[in-house]
XYZ file of C-alpha atoms in Angstrom:
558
model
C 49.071 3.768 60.569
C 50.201 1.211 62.979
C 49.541 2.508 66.861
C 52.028 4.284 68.582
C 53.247 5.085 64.948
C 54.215 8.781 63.915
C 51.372 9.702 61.096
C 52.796 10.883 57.930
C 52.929 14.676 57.310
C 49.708 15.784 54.598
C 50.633 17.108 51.895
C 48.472 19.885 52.385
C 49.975 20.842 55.876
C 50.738 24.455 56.239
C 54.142 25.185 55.769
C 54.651 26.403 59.766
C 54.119 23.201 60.609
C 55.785 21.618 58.245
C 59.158 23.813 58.892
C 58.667 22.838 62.707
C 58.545 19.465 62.152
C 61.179 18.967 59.899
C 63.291 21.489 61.692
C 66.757 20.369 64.040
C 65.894 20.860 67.758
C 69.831 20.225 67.665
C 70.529 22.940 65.334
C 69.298 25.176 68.205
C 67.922 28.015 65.686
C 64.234 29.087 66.933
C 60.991 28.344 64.100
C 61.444 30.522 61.088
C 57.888 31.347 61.206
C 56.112 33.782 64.235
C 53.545 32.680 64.638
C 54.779 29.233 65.360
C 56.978 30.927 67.543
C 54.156 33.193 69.445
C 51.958 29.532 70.022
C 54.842 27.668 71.440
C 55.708 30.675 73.913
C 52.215 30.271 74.884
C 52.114 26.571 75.147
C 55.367 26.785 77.585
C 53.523 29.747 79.665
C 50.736 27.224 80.192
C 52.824 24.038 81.021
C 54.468 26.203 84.078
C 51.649 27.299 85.234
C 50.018 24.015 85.630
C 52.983 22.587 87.508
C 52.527 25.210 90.584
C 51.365 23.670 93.847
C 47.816 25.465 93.720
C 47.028 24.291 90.040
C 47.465 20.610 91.045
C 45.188 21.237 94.428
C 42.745 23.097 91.689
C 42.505 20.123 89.611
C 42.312 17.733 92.439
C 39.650 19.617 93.712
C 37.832 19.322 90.206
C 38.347 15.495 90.704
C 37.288 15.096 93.806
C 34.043 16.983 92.904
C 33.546 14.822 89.952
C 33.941 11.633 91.909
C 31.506 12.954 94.254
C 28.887 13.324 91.838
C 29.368 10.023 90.214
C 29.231 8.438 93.420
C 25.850 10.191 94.160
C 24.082 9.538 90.725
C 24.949 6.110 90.476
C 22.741 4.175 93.514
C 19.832 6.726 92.138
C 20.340 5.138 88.804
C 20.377 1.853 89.963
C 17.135 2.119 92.225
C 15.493 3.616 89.836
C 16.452 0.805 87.414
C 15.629 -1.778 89.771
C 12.062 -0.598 90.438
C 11.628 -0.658 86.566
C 12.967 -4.400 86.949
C 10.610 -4.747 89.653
C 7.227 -3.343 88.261
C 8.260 -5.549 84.800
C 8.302 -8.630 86.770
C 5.182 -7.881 89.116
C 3.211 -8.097 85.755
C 4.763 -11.248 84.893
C 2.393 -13.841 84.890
C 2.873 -17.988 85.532
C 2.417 -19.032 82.402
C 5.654 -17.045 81.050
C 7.869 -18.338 83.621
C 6.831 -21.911 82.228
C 7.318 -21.132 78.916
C 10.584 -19.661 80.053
C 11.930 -22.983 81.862
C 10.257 -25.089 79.248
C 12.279 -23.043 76.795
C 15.329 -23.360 78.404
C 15.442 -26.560 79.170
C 14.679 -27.616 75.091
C 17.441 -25.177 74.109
C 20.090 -26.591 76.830
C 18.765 -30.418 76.063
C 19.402 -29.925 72.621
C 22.976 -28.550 73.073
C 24.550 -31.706 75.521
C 22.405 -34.203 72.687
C 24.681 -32.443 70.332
C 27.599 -32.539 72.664
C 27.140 -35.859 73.219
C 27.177 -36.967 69.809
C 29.886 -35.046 68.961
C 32.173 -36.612 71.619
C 31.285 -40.058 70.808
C 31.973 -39.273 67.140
C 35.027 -37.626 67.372
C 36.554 -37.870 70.470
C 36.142 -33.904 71.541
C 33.846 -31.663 73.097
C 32.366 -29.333 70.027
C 32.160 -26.274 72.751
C 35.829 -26.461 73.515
C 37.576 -27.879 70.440
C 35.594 -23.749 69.311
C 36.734 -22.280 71.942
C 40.426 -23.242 71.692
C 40.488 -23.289 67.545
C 38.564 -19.954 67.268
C 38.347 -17.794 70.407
C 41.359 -18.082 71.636
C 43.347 -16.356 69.027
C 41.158 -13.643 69.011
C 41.867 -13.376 72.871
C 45.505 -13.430 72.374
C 45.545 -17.089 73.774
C 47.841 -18.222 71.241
C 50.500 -15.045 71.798
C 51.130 -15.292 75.841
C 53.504 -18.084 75.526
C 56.661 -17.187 73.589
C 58.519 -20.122 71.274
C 60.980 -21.713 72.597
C 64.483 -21.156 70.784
C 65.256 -22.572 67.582
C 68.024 -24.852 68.086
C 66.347 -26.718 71.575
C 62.912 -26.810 70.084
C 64.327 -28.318 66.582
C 66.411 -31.298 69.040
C 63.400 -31.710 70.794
C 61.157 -31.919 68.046
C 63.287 -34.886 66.128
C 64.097 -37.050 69.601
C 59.813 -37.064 69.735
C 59.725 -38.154 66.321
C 61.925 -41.152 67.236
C 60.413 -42.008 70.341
C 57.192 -41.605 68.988
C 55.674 -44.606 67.476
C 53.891 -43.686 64.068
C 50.185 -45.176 63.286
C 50.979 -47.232 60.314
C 48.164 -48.896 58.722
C 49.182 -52.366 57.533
C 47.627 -55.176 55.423
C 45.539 -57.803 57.138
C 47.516 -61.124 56.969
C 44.410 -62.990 57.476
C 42.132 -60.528 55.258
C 38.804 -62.345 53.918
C 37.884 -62.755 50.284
C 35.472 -59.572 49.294
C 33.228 -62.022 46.911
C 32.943 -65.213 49.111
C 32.474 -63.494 52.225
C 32.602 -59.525 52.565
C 29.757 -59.799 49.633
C 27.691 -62.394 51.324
C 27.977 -60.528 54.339
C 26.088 -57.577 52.892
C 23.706 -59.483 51.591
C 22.206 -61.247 54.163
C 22.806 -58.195 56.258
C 22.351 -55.096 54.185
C 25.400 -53.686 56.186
C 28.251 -52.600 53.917
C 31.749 -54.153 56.036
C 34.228 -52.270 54.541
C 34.660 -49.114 54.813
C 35.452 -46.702 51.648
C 38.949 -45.504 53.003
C 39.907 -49.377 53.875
C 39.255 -50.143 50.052
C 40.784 -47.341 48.546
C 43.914 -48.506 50.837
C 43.657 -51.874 48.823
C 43.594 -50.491 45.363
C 46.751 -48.618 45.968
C 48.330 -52.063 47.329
C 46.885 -53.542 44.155
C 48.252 -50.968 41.808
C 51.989 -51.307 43.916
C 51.958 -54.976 43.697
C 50.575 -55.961 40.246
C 51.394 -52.958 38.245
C 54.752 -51.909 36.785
C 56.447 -49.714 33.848
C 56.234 -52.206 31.473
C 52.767 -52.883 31.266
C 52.409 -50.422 28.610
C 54.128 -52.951 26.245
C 51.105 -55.705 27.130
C 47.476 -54.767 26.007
C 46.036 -57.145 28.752
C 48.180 -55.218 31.227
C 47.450 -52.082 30.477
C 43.699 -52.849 30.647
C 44.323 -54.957 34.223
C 46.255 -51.099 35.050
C 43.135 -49.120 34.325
C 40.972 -52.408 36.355
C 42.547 -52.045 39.774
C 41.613 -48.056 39.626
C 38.395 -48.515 38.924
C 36.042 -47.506 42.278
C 32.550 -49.687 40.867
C 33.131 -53.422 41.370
C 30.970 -54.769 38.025
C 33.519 -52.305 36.139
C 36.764 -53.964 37.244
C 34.663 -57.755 36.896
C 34.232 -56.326 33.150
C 38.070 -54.967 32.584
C 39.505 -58.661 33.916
C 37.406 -60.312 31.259
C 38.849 -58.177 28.780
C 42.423 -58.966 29.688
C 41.811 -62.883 29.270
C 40.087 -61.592 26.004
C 43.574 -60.102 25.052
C 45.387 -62.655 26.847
C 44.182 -66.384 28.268
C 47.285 -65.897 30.374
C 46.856 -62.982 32.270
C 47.704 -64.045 35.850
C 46.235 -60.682 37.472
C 42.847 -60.770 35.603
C 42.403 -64.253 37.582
C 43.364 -62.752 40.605
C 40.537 -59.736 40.482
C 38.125 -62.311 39.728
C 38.477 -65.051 42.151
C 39.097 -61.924 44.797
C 35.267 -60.220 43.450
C 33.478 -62.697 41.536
C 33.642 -65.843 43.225
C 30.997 -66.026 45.316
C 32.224 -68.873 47.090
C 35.516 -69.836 48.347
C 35.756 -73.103 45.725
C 35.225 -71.136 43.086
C 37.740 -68.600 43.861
C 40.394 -71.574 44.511
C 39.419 -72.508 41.052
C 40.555 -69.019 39.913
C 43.728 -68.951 41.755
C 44.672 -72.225 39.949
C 44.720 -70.445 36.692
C 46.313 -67.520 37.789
C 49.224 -69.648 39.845
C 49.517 -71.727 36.741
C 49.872 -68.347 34.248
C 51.581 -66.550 37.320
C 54.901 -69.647 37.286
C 54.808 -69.452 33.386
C 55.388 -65.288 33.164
C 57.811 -65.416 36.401
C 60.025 -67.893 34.845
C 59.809 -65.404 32.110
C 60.867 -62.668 33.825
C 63.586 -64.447 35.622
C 65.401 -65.060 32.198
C 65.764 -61.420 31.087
C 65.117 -59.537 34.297
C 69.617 -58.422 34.053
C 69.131 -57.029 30.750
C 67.694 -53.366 31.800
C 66.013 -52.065 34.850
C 62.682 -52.107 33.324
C 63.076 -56.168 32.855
C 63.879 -56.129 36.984
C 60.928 -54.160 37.819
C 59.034 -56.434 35.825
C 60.693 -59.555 37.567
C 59.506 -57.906 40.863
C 56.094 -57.036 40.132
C 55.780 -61.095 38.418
C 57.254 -62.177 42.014
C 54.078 -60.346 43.804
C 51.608 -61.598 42.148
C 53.330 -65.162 42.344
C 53.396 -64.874 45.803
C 50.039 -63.222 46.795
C 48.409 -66.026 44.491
C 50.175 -68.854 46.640
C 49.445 -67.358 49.579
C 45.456 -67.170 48.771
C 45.802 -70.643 47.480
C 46.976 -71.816 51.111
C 44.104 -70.027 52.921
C 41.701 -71.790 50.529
C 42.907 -74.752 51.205
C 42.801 -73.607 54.796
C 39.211 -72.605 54.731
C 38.227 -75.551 53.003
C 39.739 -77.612 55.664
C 43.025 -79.258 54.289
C 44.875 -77.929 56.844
C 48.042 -79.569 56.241
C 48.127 -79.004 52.665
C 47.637 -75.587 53.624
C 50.470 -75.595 56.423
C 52.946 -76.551 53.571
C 52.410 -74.383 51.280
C 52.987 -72.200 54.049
C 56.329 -73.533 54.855
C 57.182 -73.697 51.080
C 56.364 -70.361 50.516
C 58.308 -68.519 53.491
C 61.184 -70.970 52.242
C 61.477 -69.852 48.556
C 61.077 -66.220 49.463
C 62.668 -66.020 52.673
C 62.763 -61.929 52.329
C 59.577 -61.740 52.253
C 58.803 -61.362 55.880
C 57.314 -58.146 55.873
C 53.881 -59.839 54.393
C 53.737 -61.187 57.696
C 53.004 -65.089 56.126
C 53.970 -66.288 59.314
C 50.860 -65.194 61.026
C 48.832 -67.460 58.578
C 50.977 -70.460 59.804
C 50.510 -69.656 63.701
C 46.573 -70.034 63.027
C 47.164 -73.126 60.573
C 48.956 -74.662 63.384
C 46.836 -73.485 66.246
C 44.207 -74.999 64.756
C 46.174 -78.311 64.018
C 46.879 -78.174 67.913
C 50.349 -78.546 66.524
C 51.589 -76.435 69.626
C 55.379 -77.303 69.280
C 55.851 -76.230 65.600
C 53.471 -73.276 67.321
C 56.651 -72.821 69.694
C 58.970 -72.904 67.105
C 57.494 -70.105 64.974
C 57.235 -68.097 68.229
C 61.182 -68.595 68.748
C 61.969 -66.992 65.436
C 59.726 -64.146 65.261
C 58.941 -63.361 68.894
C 62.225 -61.481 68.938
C 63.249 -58.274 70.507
C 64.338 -56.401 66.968
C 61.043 -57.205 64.869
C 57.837 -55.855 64.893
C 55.566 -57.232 67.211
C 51.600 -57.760 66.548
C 48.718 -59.371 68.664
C 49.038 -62.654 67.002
C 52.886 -62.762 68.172
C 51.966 -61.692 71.918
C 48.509 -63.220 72.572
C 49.781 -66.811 71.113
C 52.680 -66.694 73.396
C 50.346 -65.844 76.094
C 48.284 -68.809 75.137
C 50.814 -71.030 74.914
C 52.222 -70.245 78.670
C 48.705 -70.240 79.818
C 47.841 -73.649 78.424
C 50.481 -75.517 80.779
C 48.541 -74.066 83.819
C 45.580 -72.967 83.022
C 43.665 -76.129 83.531
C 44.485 -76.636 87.442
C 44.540 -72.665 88.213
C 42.113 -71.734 90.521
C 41.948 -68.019 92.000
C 40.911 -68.896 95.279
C 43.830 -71.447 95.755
C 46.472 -68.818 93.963
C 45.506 -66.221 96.463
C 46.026 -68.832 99.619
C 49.151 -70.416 98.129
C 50.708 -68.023 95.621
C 51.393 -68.249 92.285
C 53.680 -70.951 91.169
C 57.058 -70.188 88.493
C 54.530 -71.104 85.754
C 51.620 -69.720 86.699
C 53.948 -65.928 86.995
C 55.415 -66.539 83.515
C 51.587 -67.011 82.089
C 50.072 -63.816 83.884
C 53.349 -61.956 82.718
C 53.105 -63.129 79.104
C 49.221 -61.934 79.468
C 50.169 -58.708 80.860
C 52.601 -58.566 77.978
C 50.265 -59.107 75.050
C 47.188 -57.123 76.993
C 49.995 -53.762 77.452
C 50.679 -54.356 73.335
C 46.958 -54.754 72.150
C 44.363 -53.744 75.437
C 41.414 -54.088 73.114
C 42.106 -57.779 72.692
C 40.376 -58.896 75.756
C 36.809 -57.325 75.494
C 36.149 -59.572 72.767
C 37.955 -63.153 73.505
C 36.013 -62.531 76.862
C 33.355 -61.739 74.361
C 32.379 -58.826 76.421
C 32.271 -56.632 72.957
C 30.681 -58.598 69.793
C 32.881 -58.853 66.667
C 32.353 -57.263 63.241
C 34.235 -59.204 59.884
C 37.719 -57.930 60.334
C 38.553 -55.366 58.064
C 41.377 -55.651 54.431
C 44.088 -53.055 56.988
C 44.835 -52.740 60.432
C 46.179 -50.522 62.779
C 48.878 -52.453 65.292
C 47.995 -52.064 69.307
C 44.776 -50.395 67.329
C 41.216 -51.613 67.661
C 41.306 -53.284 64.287
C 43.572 -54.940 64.667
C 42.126 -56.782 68.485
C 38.696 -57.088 65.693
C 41.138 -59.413 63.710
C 43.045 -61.328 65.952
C 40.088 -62.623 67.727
C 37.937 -63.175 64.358
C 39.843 -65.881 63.936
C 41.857 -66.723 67.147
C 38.797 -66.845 69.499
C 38.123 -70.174 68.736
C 41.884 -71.428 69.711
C 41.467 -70.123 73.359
C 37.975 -71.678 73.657
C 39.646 -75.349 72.948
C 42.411 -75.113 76.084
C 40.548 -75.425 78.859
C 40.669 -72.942 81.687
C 42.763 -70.047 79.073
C 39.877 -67.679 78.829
C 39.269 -67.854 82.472
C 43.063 -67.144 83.288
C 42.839 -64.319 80.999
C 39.598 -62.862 82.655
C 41.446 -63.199 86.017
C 44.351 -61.252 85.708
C 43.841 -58.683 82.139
C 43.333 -56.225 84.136
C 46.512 -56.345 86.319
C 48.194 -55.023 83.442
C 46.851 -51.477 83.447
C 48.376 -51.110 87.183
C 51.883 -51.309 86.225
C 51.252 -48.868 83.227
C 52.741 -46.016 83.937
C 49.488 -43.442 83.534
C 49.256 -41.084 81.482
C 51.082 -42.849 79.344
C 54.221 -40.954 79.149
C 56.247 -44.545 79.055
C 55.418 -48.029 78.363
C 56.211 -50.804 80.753
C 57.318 -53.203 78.213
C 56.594 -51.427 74.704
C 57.025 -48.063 73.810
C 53.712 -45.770 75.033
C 50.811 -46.491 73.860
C 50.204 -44.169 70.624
C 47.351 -41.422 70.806
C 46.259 -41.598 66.847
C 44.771 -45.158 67.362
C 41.247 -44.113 67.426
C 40.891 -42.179 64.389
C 42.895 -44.165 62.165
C 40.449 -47.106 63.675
C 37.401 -44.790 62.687
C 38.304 -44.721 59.146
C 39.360 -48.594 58.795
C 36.113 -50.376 60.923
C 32.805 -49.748 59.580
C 30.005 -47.226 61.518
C 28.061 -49.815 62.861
C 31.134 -50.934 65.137
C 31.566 -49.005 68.332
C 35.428 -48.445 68.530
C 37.534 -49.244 71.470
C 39.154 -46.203 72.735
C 42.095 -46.713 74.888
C 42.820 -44.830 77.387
C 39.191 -44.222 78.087
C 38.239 -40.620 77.745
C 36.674 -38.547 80.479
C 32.935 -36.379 79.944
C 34.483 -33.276 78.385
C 33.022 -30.509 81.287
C 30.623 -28.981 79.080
C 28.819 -32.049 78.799
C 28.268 -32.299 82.822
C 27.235 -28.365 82.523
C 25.198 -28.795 79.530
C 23.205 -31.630 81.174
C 23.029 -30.221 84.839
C 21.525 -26.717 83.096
C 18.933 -29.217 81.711
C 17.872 -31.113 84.290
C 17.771 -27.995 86.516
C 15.682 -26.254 83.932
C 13.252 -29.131 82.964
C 12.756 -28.695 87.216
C 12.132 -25.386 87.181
C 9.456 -26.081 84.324
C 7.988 -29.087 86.295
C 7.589 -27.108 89.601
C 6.221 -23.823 88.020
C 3.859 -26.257 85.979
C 2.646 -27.656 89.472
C 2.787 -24.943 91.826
C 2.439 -21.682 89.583
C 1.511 -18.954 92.223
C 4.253 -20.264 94.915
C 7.008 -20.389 91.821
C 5.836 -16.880 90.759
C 6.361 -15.599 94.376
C 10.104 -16.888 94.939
C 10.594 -15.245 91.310
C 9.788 -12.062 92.800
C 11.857 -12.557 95.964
């Protein structure tokens, strides 16, 4: 039964009690049984007598003695137990208490290396993320503050989810080729680049943008469907050759191979030749028929991917390669046919294109039309307008003769474009100040995330090392920013606050040999300072008992 709950009745009760219970104190009738009735006469006999003034001194009396006693016994107890204690630890000898220390300091070492790891792995102390997961419920932790009503905590609950920003992991615009370069990578280096969660993100893009319902009705897409799911690399190489087997003109069999098998990037420019040339031939297709049912649109869309993902590669081979302007228009050609398209985020190819064409009008111009108030911002947006306002003063700024003279109109409108970009992305500076060395930037990134400050300056680095004076405007006045940042980041100063799920969403997309940026910076959980005072205080202990045995065995027994 549940406490303070009335126990059922047995069913082998005797039936006095039974007729007492279930009998009506309102009926007023006495017990149908006597002797029922002769025990609760007795009961009531007993109660009065009790409540007379000479009972209670009685039983105070009894209380009193009691207390007395206790009160006696107890200090005899205790001497007696502390002379045991005493005689145990006069035949203590040193060697124990140096095993002791010794022991204690291995144990407590062992628990803040453990601690330590733990926090730089995850973020959290292991000691408290127990304590507050597992202890406190059985405390009652979780029950001593009630829920808040139903109605407030529901309002309150969907205004957070709109001011809160959510950690959506988006496709690298600038993303390498995994044959030509992630592949090379490894094998010079033995270290794998990508990580296993940042390629499973790209075969679900590949199996969104290249697969639809239709491909059921072509053998070479059907075999391409099963290719993109496959996890070993030599097993999708071996599907794509089986789809040009089927079909010469399979546009996304060319695709998986100039992505995996080229092992340069001429050869993979070769591939996406073929697959541009079978890509216009199948869209052109699709773009006859694609009214006639909803399958035929679905088809026209998926045909209109792979069209443009094969252009776009195409430019940033032609960009790697070093035709630059052949690469800038096919840019521009491609952002004009498919001008709804914006969401791939092609524009962020032409800002580097252009940067590196020190083309810094057209540069201005791009800025004008995306660098706007209702579209999504990213690093290359802010930190290019920040470049470009630091490259008209830059070259004369001087700290020495700011800080005598003040900062001119120009000079404010760099440091606030800086503070601007640094508040959006504050990993960004570490590495153009190359204060943190760069990894290969991985296929996904995480926006205002370390990932994505990894691959921004990959390829931007080199841009702010060609104006002269931008790095050292930068490394004067980055840090300004985190003054007017309201701390702890309830609010952003310019952007909405900065979003807590950065870090492990960064975890998963960089590779383990990269140490993350975490921003804010976390404190030393506390169990990490006790942890590794309780060591160092015990490995003393153990050094001074090793050293000076008799004198440490003396203040023991003091």
């Amino acid at each position: 039964p549940r406490p303070g709950a009335v126990p059922p009745l047995s069913r082998h009760a005797p039936p006095a009690v039974m007729a007492e219970g279930s009998g009506g104190g309102a009926s007023g009738r006495g017990p149908p049984c006597p002797g029922a009735a002769s025990a609760f006469r007795r009961w009531e006999q007993l109660r009065r007598r009790a409540a007379t003034p000479w009972a209670r001194g009685l039983l105070a009396a009894a209380a009193g003695l009691g207390l007395l006693y206790a009160v006696l016994r107890v200090p005899v107890r205790l001497r007696d137990g502390l002379a045991a204690v005493t005689v145990f630890l006069s035949t203590l000898t040193p060697k124990f208490y140096f095993a002791l220390t010794v022991t204690s300091s291995f144990i407590s070492g062992l628990i803040f290396v453990f601690e330590w790891w733990h926090f730089r792995k995850y973020g959290t102390s292991f000691i408290e993320q127990v304590s507050v997961s597992h202890l406190r419920p059985l405390i009652g932790g979780a029950e001593s503050s009630p829920p808040a009503p139903a109605a407030f905590s529901a309002g309150e609950s969907e205004s957070s989810r709109q001011n809160m920003p959510e950690c959506k992991v988006w496709r690298n615009p600038l993303n390498l080729f995994r044959g030509a370069e992630y592949s090379r990578y490894m094998w010079v280096t033995g270290k794998e680049p990508l990580t296993y969660y940042d390629m499973n993100l790209s075969a679900q893009d590949h199996q969104t943008f290249f697969t639809c319902d239709t491909d059921a009705l072509r053998p070479s897409d059907t075999v391409m469907q099963k290719a993109w799911r496959e996890r070993n690399p030599q097993a999708r190489i071996k599907a794509a050759y089986q789809a040009l087997e089927l079909n010469n003109d399979c546009a996304t069999a060319y695709v998986l191979l100039a992505e995996e098998e080229a092992t340069t990037i001429v050869d993979a420019e070769k591939y996406f030749k073929q697959a541009l040339k079978a890509g216009e031939m199948i869209y052109r297709k699709s773009q006859n028929c694609h009214s006639q049912s909803p399958q035929h649109e679905a088809q026209l869309r998926r045909d209109t991917n792979v069209l443009v993902y094969v252009k776009r590669r195409l430019a940033m081979c032609a960009r790697k390669l070093g035709r630059i302007r052949e690469a800038v228009k096919m840019m521009r050609d491609l952002m004009k046919e498919f001008p709804l398209l914006s969401m791939l985020n092609i524009h962020e190819n032409l800002l580097e294109a252009l940067l590196e064409l020190q083309a810094y009008a057209d540069v201005q111009a791009v800025l004008a039309k995306y660098d706007d108030i209702s579209l999504p911002k990213s690093a290359a947006i802010c930190y290019t307008a920040a470049l470009l306002k630091a490259r008209a003063v830059s070259e004369r700024f001087s700290p020495e003769t700011a800080s005598r003279r003040g900062l001119s109109t120009a000079e404010i409108n760099a440091v606030e474009a800086i503070h601007r970009a640094v508040e959006f992305n504050p990993h960004v500076p570490k590495y153009l100040l190359e204060m943190k060395s760069l990894v290969l930037p991985p296929e996904h990134i995480l926006k205002r995330g370390d990932s994505e400050a990894v691959a921004y300056a990959f390829f931007h680095l080199q841009h702010w090392k060609r104006i002269e004076g931008a790095l050292n405007l930068l490394h004067c006045t980055w840090e300004g920013t985190f003054r007017m940042i309201p701390y702890p980041l309830e609010k952003g100063h310019l952007f909405y606050p900065y979003p807590s799920c950065t870090e492990t969403a960064d975890r998963e997309l960089l590779p383990t040999f990269h140490e993350v940026s975490v921003y804010p910076q976390k404190e030393l959980p506390f169990f990490i300072h006790f942890t590794a005072g309780l060591c160092s205080f015990s490995a003393m202990l153990a050094l001074l008992t090793h050293q000076f045995p008799e004198l440490m065995v003396i203040f023991a027994k003091a």
